[in-house]
CSV table of C-alpha atoms in Angstrom, one decimal:
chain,number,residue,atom,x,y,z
A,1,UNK,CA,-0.9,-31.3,-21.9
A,2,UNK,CA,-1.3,-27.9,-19.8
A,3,UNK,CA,2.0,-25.7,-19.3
A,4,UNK,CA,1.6,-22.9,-16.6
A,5,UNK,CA,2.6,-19.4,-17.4
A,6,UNK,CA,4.5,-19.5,-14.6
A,7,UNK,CA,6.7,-22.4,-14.1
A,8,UNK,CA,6.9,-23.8,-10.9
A,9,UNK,CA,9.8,-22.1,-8.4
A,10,UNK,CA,10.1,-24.6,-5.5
A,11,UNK,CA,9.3,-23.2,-1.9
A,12,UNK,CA,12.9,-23.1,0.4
A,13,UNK,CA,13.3,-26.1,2.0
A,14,UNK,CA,14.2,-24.4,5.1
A,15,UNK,CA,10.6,-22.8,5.1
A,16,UNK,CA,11.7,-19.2,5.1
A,17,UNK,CA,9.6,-18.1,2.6
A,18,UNK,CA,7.1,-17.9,5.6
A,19,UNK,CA,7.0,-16.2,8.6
A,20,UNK,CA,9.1,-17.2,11.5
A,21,UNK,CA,5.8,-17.7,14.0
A,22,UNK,CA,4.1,-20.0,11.6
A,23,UNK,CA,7.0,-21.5,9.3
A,24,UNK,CA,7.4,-24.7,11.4
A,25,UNK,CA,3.2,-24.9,10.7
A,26,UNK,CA,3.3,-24.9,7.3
A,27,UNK,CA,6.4,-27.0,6.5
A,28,UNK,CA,4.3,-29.8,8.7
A,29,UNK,CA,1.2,-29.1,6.6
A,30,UNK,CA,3.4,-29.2,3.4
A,31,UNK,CA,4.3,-32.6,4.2
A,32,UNK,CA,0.7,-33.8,4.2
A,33,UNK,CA,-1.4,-35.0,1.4
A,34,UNK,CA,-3.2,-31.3,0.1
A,35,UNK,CA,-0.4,-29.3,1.9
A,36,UNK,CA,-0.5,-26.5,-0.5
A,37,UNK,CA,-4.1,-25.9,0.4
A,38,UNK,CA,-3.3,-26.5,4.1
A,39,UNK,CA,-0.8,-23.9,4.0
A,40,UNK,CA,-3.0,-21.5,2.2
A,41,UNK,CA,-5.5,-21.8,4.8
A,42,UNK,CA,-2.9,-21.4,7.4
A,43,UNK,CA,-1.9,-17.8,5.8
A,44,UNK,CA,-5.3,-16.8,5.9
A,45,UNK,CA,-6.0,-17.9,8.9
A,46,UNK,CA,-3.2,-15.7,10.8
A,47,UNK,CA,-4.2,-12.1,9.0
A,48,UNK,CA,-5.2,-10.6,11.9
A,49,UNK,CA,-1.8,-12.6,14.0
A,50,UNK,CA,0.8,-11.0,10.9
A,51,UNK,CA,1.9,-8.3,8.9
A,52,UNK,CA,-0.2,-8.4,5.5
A,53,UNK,CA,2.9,-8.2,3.7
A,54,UNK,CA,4.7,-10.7,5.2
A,55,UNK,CA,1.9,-13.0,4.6
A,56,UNK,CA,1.4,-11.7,1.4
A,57,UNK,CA,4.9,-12.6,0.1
A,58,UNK,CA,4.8,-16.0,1.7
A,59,UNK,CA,1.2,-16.3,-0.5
A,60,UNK,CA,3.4,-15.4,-3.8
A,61,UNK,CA,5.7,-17.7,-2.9
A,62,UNK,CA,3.2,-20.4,-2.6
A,63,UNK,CA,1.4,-19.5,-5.3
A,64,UNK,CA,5.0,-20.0,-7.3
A,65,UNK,CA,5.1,-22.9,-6.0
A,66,UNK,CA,1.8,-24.7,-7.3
A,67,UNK,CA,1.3,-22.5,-10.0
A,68,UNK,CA,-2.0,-24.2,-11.6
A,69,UNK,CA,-4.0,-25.5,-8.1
A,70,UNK,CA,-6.2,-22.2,-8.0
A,71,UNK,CA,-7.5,-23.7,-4.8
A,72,UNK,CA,-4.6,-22.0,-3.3
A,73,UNK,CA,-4.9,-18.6,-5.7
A,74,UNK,CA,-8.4,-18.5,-4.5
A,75,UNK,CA,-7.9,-18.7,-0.5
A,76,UNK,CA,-5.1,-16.3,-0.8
A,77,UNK,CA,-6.8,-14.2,-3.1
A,78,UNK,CA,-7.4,-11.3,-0.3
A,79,UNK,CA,-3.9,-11.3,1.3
A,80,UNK,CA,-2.2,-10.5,-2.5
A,81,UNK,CA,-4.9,-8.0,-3.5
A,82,UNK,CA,-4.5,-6.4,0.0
A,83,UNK,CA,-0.7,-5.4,-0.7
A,84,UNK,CA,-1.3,-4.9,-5.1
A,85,UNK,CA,-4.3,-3.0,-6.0
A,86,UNK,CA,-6.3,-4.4,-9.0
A,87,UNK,CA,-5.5,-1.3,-10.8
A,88,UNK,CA,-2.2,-2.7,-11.8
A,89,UNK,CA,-4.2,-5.1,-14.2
A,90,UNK,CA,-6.1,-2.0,-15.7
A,91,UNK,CA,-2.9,-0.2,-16.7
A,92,UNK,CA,-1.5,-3.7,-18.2
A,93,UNK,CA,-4.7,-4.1,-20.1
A,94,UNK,CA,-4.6,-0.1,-21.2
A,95,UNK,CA,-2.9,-0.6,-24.7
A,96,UNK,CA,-3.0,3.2,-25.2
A,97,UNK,CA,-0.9,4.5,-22.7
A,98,UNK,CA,1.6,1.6,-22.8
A,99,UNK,CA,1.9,2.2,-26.5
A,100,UNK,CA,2.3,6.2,-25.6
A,101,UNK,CA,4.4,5.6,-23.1
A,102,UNK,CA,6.7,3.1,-25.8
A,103,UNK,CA,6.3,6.0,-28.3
A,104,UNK,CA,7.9,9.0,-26.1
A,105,UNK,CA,10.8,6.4,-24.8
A,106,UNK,CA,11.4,5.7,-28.1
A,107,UNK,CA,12.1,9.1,-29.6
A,108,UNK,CA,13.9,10.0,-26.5
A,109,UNK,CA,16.1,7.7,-25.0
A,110,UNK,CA,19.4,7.9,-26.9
A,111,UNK,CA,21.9,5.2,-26.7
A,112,UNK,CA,24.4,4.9,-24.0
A,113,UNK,CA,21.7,7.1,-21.8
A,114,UNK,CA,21.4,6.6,-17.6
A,115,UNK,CA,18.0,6.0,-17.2
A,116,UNK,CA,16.0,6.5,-14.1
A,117,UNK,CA,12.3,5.5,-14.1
A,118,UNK,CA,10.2,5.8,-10.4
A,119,UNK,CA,7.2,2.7,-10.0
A,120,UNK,CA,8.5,0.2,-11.4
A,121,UNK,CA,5.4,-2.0,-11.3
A,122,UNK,CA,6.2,-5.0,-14.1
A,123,UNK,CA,9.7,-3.6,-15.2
A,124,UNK,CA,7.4,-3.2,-18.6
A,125,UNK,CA,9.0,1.0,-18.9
A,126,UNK,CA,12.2,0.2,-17.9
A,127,UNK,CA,12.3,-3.1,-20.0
A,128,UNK,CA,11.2,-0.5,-23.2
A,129,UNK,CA,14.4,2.0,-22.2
A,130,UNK,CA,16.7,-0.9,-22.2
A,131,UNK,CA,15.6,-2.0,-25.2
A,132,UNK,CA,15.7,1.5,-26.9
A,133,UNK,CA,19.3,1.8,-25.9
A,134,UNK,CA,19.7,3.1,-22.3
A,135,UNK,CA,23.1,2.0,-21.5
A,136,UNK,CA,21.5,1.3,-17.5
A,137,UNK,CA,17.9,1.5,-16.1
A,138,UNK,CA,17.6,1.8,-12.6
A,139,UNK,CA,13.4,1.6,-11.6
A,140,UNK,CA,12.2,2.4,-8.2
A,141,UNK,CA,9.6,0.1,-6.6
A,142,UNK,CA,8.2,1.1,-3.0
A,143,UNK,CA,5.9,-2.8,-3.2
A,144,UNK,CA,8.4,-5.6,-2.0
A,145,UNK,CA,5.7,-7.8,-3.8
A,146,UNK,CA,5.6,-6.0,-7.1
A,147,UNK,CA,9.8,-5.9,-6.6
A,148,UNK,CA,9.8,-9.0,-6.6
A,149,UNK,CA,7.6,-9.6,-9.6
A,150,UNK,CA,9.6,-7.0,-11.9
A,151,UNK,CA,12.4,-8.5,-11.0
A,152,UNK,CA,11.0,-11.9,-12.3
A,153,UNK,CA,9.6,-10.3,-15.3
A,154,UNK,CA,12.5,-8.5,-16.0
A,155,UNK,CA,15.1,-11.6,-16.0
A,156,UNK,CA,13.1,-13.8,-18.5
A,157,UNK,CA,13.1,-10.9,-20.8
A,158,UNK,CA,16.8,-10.8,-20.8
A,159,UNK,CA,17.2,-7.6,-19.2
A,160,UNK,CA,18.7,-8.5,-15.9
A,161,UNK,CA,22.6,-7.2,-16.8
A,162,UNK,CA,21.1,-3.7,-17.9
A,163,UNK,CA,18.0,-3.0,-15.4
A,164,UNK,CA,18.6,-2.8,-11.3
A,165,UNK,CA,15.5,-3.0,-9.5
A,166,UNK,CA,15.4,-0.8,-6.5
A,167,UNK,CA,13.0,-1.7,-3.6
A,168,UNK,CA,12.4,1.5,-2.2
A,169,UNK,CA,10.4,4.8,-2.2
A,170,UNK,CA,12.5,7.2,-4.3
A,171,UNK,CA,13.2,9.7,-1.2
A,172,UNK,CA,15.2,7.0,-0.3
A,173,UNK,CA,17.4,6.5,-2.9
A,174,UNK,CA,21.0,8.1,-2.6
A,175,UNK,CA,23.2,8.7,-5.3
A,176,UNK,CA,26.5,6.8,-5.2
A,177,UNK,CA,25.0,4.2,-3.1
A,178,UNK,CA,22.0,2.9,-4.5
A,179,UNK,CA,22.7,5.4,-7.8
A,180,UNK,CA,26.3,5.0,-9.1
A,181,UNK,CA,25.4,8.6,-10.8
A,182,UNK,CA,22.4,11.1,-11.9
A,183,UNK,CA,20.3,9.9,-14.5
A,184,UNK,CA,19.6,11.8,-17.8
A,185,UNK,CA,16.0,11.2,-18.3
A,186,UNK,CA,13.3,9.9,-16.1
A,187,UNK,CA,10.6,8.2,-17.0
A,188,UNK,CA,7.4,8.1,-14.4
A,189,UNK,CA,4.1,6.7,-14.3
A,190,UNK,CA,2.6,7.4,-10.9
A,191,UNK,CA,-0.1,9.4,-12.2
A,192,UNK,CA,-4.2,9.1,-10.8
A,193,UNK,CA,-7.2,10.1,-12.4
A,194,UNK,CA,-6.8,13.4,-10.9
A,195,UNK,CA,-2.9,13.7,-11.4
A,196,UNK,CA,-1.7,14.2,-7.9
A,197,UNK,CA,-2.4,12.3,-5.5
A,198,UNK,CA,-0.2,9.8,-5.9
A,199,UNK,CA,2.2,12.2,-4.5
A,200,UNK,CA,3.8,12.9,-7.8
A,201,UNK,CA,4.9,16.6,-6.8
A,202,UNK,CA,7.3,16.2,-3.9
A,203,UNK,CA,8.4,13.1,-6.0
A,204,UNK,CA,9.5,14.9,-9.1
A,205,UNK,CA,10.7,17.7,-7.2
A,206,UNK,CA,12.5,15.7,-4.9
A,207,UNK,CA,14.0,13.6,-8.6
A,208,UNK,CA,14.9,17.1,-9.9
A,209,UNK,CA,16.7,18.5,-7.2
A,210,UNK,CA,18.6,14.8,-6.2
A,211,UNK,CA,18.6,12.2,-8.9
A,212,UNK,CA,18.9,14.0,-12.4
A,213,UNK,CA,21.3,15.3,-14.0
A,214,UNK,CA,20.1,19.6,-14.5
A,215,UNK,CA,18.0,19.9,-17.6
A,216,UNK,CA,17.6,16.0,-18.0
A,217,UNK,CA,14.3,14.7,-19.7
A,218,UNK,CA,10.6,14.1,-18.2
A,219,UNK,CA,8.8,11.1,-19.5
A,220,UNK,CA,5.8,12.8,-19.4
A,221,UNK,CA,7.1,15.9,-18.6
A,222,UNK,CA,3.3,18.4,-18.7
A,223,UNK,CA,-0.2,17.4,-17.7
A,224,UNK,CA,-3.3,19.4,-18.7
A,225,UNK,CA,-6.6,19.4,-17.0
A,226,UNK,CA,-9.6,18.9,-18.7
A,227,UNK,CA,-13.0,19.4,-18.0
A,228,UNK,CA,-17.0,19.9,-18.7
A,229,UNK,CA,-20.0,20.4,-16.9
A,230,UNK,CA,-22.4,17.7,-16.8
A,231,UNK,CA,-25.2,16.4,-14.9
A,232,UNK,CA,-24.8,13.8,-11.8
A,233,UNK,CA,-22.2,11.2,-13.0
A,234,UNK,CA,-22.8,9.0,-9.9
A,235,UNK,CA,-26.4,9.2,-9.3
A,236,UNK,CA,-27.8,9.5,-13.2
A,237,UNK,CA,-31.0,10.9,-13.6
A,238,UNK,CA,-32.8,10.2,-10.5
A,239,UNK,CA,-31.4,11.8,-7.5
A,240,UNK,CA,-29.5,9.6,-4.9
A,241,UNK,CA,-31.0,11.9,-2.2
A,242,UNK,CA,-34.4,10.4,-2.7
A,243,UNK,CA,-35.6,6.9,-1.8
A,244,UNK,CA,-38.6,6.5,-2.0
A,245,UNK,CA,-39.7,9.9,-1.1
A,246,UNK,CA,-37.8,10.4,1.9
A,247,UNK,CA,-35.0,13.1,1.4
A,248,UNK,CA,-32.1,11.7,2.6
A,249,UNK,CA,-29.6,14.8,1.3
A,250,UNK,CA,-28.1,15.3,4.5
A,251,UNK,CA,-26.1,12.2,3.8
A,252,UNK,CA,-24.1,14.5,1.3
A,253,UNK,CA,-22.3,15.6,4.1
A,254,UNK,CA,-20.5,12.0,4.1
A,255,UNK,CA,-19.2,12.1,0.4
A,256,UNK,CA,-16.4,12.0,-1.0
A,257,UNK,CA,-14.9,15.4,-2.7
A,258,UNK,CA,-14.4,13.3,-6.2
A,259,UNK,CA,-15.9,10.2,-7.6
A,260,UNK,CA,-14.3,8.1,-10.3
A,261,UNK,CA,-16.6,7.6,-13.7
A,262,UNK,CA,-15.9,4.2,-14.9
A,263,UNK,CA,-16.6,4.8,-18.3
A,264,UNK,CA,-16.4,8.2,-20.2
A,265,UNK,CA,-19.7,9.3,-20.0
A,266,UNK,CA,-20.5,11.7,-22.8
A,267,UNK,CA,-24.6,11.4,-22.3
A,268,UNK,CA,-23.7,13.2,-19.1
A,269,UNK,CA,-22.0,15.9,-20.4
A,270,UNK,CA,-23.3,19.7,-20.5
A,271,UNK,CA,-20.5,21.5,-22.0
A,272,UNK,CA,-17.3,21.7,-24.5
A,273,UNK,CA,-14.3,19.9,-22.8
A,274,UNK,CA,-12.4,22.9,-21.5
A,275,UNK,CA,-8.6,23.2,-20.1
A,276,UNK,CA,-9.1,24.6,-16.6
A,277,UNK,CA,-5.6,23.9,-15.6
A,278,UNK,CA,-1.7,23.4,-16.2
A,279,UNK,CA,0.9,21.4,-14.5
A,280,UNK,CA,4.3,21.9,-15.6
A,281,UNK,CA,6.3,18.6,-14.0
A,282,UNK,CA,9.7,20.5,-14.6
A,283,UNK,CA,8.4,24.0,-13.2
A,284,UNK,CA,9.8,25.8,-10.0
A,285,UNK,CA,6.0,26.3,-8.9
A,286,UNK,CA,5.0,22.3,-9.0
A,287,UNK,CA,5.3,22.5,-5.2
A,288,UNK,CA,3.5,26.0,-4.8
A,289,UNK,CA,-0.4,25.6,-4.3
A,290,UNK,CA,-2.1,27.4,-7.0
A,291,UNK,CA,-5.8,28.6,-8.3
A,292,UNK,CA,-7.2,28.2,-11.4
A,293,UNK,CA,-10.7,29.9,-12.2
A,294,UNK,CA,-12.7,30.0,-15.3
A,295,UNK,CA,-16.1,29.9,-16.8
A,296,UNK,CA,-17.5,26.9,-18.4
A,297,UNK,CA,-20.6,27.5,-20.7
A,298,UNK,CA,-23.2,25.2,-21.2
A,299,UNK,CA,-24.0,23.8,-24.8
A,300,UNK,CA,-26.8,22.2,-24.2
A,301,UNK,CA,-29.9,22.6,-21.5
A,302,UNK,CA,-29.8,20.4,-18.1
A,303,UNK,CA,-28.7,20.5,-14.4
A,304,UNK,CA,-25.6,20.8,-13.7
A,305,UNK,CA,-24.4,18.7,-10.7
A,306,UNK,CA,-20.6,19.3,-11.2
A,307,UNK,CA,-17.8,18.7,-13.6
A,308,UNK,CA,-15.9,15.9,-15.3
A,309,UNK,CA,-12.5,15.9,-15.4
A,310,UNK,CA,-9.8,14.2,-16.9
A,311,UNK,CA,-5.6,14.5,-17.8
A,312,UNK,CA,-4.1,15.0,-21.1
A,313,UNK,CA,-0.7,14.1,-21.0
A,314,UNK,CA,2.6,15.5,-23.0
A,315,UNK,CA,5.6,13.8,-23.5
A,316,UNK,CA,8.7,15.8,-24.9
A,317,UNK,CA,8.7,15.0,-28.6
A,318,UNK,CA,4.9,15.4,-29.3
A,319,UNK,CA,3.2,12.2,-27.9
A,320,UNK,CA,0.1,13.3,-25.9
A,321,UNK,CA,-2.1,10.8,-24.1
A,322,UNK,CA,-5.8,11.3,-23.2
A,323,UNK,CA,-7.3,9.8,-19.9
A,324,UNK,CA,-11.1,11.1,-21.7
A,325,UNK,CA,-11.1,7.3,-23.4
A,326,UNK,CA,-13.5,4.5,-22.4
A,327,UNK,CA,-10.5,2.1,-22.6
A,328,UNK,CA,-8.2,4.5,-20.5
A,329,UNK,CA,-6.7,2.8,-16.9
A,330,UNK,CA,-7.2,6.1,-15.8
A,331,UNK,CA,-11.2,6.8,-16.6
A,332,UNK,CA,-12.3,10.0,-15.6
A,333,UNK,CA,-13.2,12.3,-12.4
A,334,UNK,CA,-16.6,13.6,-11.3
A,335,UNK,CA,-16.3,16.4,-8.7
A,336,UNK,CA,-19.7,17.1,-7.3
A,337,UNK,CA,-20.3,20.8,-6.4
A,338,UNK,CA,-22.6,20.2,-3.6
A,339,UNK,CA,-25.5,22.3,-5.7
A,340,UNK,CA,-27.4,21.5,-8.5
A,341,UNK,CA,-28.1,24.8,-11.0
A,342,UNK,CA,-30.4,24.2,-14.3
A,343,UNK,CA,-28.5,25.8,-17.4
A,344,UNK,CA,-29.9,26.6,-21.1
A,345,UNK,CA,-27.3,26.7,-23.9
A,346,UNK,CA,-25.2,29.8,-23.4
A,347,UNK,CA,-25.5,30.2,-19.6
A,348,UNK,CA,-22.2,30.5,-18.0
A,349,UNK,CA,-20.8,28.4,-14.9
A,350,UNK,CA,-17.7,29.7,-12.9
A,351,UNK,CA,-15.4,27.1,-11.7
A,352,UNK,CA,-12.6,26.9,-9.4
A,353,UNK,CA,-9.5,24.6,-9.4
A,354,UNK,CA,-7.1,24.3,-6.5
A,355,UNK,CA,-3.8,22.8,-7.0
A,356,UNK,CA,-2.4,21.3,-4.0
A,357,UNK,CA,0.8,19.7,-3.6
A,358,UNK,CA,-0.8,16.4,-3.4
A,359,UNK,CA,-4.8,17.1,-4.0
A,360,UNK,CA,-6.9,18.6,-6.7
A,361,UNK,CA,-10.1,20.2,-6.1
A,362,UNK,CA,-12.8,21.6,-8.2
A,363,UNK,CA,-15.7,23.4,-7.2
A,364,UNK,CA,-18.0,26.3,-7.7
A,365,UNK,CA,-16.1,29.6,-7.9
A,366,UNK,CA,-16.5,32.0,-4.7
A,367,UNK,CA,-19.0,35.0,-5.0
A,368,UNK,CA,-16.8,38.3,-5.2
């Protein structure tokens, strides 16, 4: 005999898992011999009538429902994925930074301690503070669907009395009515392959200055940048600017300012890994733009198309966590310079890094 992972949650008999304009629709179609498919077909046949994420919930709650007919996961495939990126399934699958992340919470969540953690996605961070000794977690989730789900995951783990599930961005949050009182250590994963644009500055900022107690704890609480020349990342060896003989480089003009590298890609790499900048998530200046420039010097002979980069991450008490890993969630960031140079070992390549407030750049250092 089969048993789901899920067990099966009935839908409401009253049909409001749905959306008022089709509800009456699909509790007729429910009623019919294949309803489950009926319905699914019904949801995916009013995305362009609905909000995604209305029909996106009512998908969840039909997939709940008939938890083994993948008929129904398959048809409604597009409306989930549409509201939860399939990154979320990387950084499940990433053992090394969940068993970082488990490592700093360990060593520095205390007993007793208020515990704030922003993106909550599974509950997995906030269900490791409970369970080191946080007296209350409270984790903010901006994705009613991933709420939802860490809400689930959270109560058949047994954490329900001691984790509070907050669906909101955390600008929203106001202490002493959805925080009975300022947390003493936060814990944050809304990091990127680049670090920032995931809007983590204003977001810590924003934690500092209204959710945490002064001086409380950052979980991780310093992020380095990393990087090293190399050759085309994207393209490999043969230039994507020629197809078969026609130059076709003016289509540059149309790409993007950084690429992400799947895999670590050493073979590409022209230079020692280098730190070209600092990001100190407690510091006054995380919402001041900044510049960073440096040479990088080759080790080896090639063409340099631009640099890879990645984050190295520090968690109070020693843990450090490197995104430069094939198995990382992360992977790495190409950022093309928009000119290709050929290098011998020795030759030196100045570099430029601009720290926004929510964008990184890196690019060929400006001529005095």
């Amino acid at each position: 005999m089969h048993h789901p992972l899920v067990e099966p949650v009935p839908l409401d008999p009253e049909g409001t898992d749905f959306p008022p304009g089709i509800r009456d629709e699909a509790m007729r179609l429910l009623a019919a011999p294949d309803g489950y498919d009926a319905v699914a077909e019904l949801l995916k046949q009013s995305m362009c009538d609905y909000p995604l994420a209305d029909l996106a919930q009512a998908a969840i709650a039909l997939r709940a429902a008939a938890p083994t007919r993948r008929n129904v996961w398959a048809v409604t495939d597009d409306l989930v994925y549409s509201q939860v990126p399939d990154w979320h399934w990387k950084m499940l699958r990433d053992r090394m930074r969940t068993r970082a992340y488990h490592d700093a919470i360990r060593a520095n969540v205390m007993p007793g301690m208020q515990v704030l953690e922003i993106g909550a996605g599974t509950g997995v961070l906030a269900m490791m503070a409970a369970e080191a000794g946080a007296e209350h977690v409270w984790t903010v989730e901006v994705n009613p669907l991933l709420a939802r789900i860490a809400e689930q995951c959270i109560a058949r783990n047994g954490f329900t009395d001691r984790i509070t599930v907050l669906n909101m961005h955390s600008s929203q949050v106001i202490p002493g009515r959805d925080l009975p009182c300022r947390a003493e250590l936060l814990v944050h994963e809304i990091l990127c392959r680049s670090a920032l644009t995931e809007g983590l500055a204003p977001t810590l900022h924003h934690a500092q200055e209204e959710l945490l107690v002064p001086g409380a704890a950052l979980l991780p609480e310093f992020i380095g940048l990393e990087a090293v020349l190399c050759g085309d990342v994207i393209a490999g060896d043969a230039p994507w600017w020629q197809v078969e003989e026609f130059d076709l480089s003016p289509l540059a003009l149309l790409d993007a300012a950084a690429h992400q590298v799947p895999e670590a890609s050493p073979h590409h790499r022209l230079s020692l890994p280098v730190g070209v900048a600092e990001i100190d998530l407690r510091g006054e200046d995380l919402m001041t733009p900044r510049r960073f420039s440096g040479p990088l010097e080759a080790h080896r002979p090639g063409t340099v198309a631009g640099v890879e980069q990645w984050m190295k991450i520090c968690f109070p008490g020693g843990t450090v966590l490197s995104s430069d890993d094939r198995t990382s969630s992360w992977g790495t960031c190409y950022h093309p310079f928009g000119a290709i140079r050929e290098v011998e070992p020795g030759d030196r390549v100045d570099v430029e890094v601009s720290l926004g407030i929510d964008v990184i750049s890196i690019g060929l250092a400006a001529k005095a």
